Amino acid sequence: MPKTLVITGGCGFIGSNFVHLLLRERPDWHIVNLDALTYAGNLANLASIADDPRYTFLRVDITDAEALNAALATLPAPPDALVHFAAESHVDRSIVGPEAFLNTNIIGTFRLLEYARKHKQLRYVQVSTDEVYGSLGDEGAFTEDTPIAANSPYSASKASADLMVRAYHHTFGLDVVTTRCSNNYGPFQFPEKLIPLMILHAKDGKPMPVYGNGKNVRDWIHVEDHCRGVLTALEHGKPGEVYNFGGESERDNLQIVQQIADLVCGHHDLIRFVQDRPGHDWRYAMDITKVRRELGWEPRVTFATGLADTIQWYLANPEWCRQVLSQEYRSFYDQWYAGRTNA
Ligand code: NAD
Ligand code: DAU
């Protein structure tokens, strides 16, 4: 049972939801959050717990081996577990500029694995994605045995990292578990991803851009269900195993955009069909038989409830949205942290 847990990328969408969940559900754990605070990392996501004595934040770029090891050396004892969320996570950005994806997602993972190799007591959880399996046709679902067939620079970088994790287990005996999850939605998601982008555009009367014909399908899961899945895999997963998580909640993109338009502005006039994403994966769907059977995990949040709550959250937090969209928080971080190490 871990007492000190290092997480990477805790200021991002899923990582910050995971920190909130852990502080509620594992009150005796100490959480150390390593995050570089890229455009997607936001201290406001954790402002409500920033002074909690069970929580420590260290600003670290995981690709920088020296900084990473120096930060981890400040801990009173080596951690019991490490859950690796940090990544460049947006497919469209990986098409515009793949290099950051190779650096953070592959080299960053390699740096953490090297740390884990020197601290073999540590359980390592790799938070990965259904996108490593590629794209489905209209039928079927990804299982843990589906061959890796990544199609975007993002998913190829995540697949490369997953293979390094596998190799470090096989070759060096590291205690690793890999989770692969479908599309998350919920509070604190950066509004470049479909659901928050559409909520904010509908609210502000801006065009709602649907790629291609809007018929691509994703399997949506509420972020809290995913976080409970990662926690379950951390505590009960078998070394070397891969676990798929998904919400069993397939929707095509147009259905979702229309539903958001209905709930936020009450009409479809803002919806625009735009040029498709290059290499756009057609459909993702997760077979979650294994996590049901072996870990006793089930998604709890229905899409209807989760979407309504998420819309409510974005509408109730205009200052968070304004700040994230203005990017002013980034120039503040750059000033604030200039010359500070591990602040
Ligand atoms: P996000 O983009 O919201 O957050 C990423 C976080 O990582 C940010 O806080 C950022 O500052 C940090 N980070 C980026 N580069 C870093 C570096 N070099 N060093 C340290 N920190 C760095 O991402 P997310 O949506 O929360 O995704 C988290 C993880 O879950 C990712 O590994 C992603 O591949 C995976 N995942 C995401 C989804 C999804 O739907 N969002 C689904 C399945 C899996
Ligand atoms: O499947 C898990 C993955 O889900 C994660 O690994 C990624 O980190 C996460 O970003 C997400 O990837 P997607 O590419 O599926 O998510 P995104 O929100 O970017 O897009 C969802 C779908 O909506 C996709 O088919 C593209 C479409 N889309 C997206 C945007 C931003 C649009 O039609 N219009 C848009 O403006």
Coordinates of C-alpha atoms in Angstrom, one line a residue, residues 88-247:
E88 CA 1.9 16.0 -24.7
S89 CA -1.6 14.9 -25.2
H90 CA -3.3 16.6 -28.1
V91 CA -3.4 14.8 -31.5
D92 CA -3.8 18.0 -33.6
R93 CA -0.7 19.6 -32.0
S94 CA 1.2 16.4 -32.8
I95 CA 0.4 16.9 -36.4
V96 CA 1.6 20.5 -36.4
G97 CA 4.7 19.8 -34.3
P98 CA 5.6 16.2 -33.4
E99 CA 9.0 16.9 -31.8
A100 CA 7.7 17.8 -28.3
F101 CA 5.7 14.6 -28.4
L102 CA 8.8 12.5 -29.0
N103 CA 10.7 14.4 -26.3
T104 CA 8.1 14.3 -23.5
N105 CA 6.3 11.1 -24.3
I106 CA 9.2 8.9 -25.2
I107 CA 12.4 10.4 -23.6
G108 CA 10.4 11.6 -20.6
T109 CA 9.1 8.1 -20.0
F110 CA 12.6 6.7 -20.5
R111 CA 14.0 9.0 -17.8
L112 CA 11.3 7.8 -15.3
L113 CA 12.0 4.2 -16.2
E114 CA 15.7 4.8 -15.5
Y115 CA 14.8 6.2 -12.1
A116 CA 12.6 3.2 -11.4
R117 CA 15.4 0.9 -12.5
K118 CA 17.5 2.3 -9.6
H119 CA 14.5 2.0 -7.2
K120 CA 13.2 -1.4 -7.7
Q121 CA 10.8 -1.3 -4.8
L122 CA 8.7 1.2 -6.7
R123 CA 5.5 0.3 -8.5
Y124 CA 5.3 2.1 -11.8
V125 CA 2.0 2.9 -13.6
Q126 CA 2.1 4.0 -17.2
V127 CA -1.0 5.9 -18.1
S128 CA -1.6 5.2 -21.8
T129 CA -4.3 5.5 -24.3
D130 CA -6.6 3.4 -26.6
E131 CA -5.1 5.3 -29.5
V132 CA -2.0 3.0 -29.5
Y133 CA -4.3 0.3 -31.0
G134 CA -5.1 2.4 -34.1
S135 CA -8.5 2.7 -35.6
L136 CA -11.5 0.3 -35.6
G137 CA -14.1 -0.2 -38.4
D138 CA -17.8 0.0 -37.5
E139 CA -17.7 -3.3 -35.4
G140 CA -15.6 -4.7 -32.6
A141 CA -13.6 -3.3 -29.7
F142 CA -10.0 -3.1 -28.6
T143 CA -8.8 -5.8 -26.2
E144 CA -5.5 -5.8 -24.4
D145 CA -4.3 -8.3 -27.1
T146 CA -5.1 -6.0 -30.0
P147 CA -1.8 -5.3 -31.9
I148 CA -0.3 -1.9 -31.5
A149 CA -1.0 0.1 -34.7
A150 CA -0.7 3.8 -33.8
N151 CA -1.6 6.2 -36.5
S152 CA -0.7 9.8 -35.3
P153 CA 2.6 11.2 -34.0
Y154 CA 0.9 11.4 -30.6
S155 CA -0.3 7.8 -30.5
A156 CA 3.0 6.6 -32.0
S157 CA 4.9 8.4 -29.2
K158 CA 2.6 6.8 -26.6
A159 CA 3.0 3.4 -28.2
S160 CA 6.8 3.8 -28.1
A161 CA 6.7 4.7 -24.5
D162 CA 4.4 1.7 -23.7
L163 CA 6.9 -0.6 -25.4
M164 CA 9.8 0.8 -23.4
V165 CA 7.7 0.1 -20.2
R166 CA 7.1 -3.4 -21.4
A167 CA 10.9 -3.8 -22.2
Y168 CA 11.9 -2.6 -18.7
H169 CA 9.6 -5.1 -17.1
H170 CA 10.8 -7.9 -19.2
T171 CA 14.5 -7.1 -19.2
F172 CA 15.1 -5.5 -15.8
G173 CA 12.2 -6.9 -13.8
L174 CA 10.5 -3.6 -13.0
D175 CA 7.1 -3.7 -11.3
V176 CA 5.1 -2.0 -14.0
V177 CA 1.4 -1.8 -14.9
T178 CA 0.1 -0.1 -18.0
T179 CA -3.4 1.4 -18.3
R180 CA -5.0 2.3 -21.6
C181 CA -8.1 4.4 -21.6
S182 CA -10.6 5.9 -24.0
N183 CA -11.6 9.6 -24.4
N184 CA -12.0 11.4 -21.1
Y185 CA -14.2 14.4 -20.3
G186 CA -14.9 16.3 -17.1
P187 CA -13.7 19.3 -15.1
F188 CA -10.3 20.9 -15.7
Q189 CA -9.9 19.7 -19.3
F190 CA -8.0 22.2 -21.4
P191 CA -10.4 23.6 -24.0
E192 CA -8.5 22.4 -27.0
K193 CA -10.2 19.0 -26.7
L194 CA -13.7 18.3 -28.3
I195 CA -16.0 18.6 -25.3
P196 CA -14.7 21.7 -23.5
L197 CA -14.0 23.5 -26.8
M198 CA -17.6 22.9 -27.9
I199 CA -19.0 24.0 -24.6
L200 CA -17.1 27.3 -24.6
H201 CA -17.8 28.0 -28.2
A202 CA -21.5 27.4 -27.7
K203 CA -21.5 29.6 -24.7
D204 CA -19.6 32.4 -26.4
G205 CA -21.5 32.2 -29.7
K206 CA -18.4 31.1 -31.7
P207 CA -18.4 28.5 -34.5
M208 CA -18.4 24.9 -33.4
P209 CA -16.0 23.2 -35.8
V210 CA -16.8 19.5 -36.7
Y211 CA -14.0 17.7 -38.5
G212 CA -15.0 15.9 -41.8
N213 CA -18.6 14.6 -41.7
G214 CA -18.7 14.3 -37.9
K215 CA -19.3 10.5 -38.0
N216 CA -16.0 9.5 -36.3
V217 CA -16.8 7.6 -33.1
R218 CA -15.1 7.9 -29.6
D219 CA -15.9 5.9 -26.5
W220 CA -16.4 8.5 -23.7
I221 CA -15.5 8.0 -20.1
H222 CA -15.9 10.5 -17.2
V223 CA -12.4 11.4 -15.8
E224 CA -13.4 10.3 -12.3
D225 CA -14.1 6.8 -13.6
H226 CA -10.7 6.8 -15.3
C227 CA -8.9 8.0 -12.2
R228 CA -10.6 5.2 -10.1
G229 CA -9.4 2.8 -12.7
V230 CA -5.8 4.0 -12.5
L231 CA -6.0 3.8 -8.7
T232 CA -7.3 0.2 -8.9
A233 CA -4.6 -0.8 -11.3
L234 CA -2.0 0.8 -9.0
E235 CA -3.3 -1.1 -6.0
H236 CA -4.4 -4.4 -7.6
G237 CA -2.9 -4.7 -11.1
K238 CA -0.5 -7.6 -11.8
P239 CA 3.1 -6.7 -12.7
G240 CA 3.6 -6.5 -16.4
E241 CA -0.1 -6.4 -17.3
V242 CA -2.0 -4.0 -19.5
Y243 CA -5.5 -3.0 -18.5
N244 CA -8.0 -1.3 -20.9
F245 CA -10.5 1.2 -19.4
G246 CA -13.5 2.7 -21.3
G247 CA -16.9 4.1 -20.6

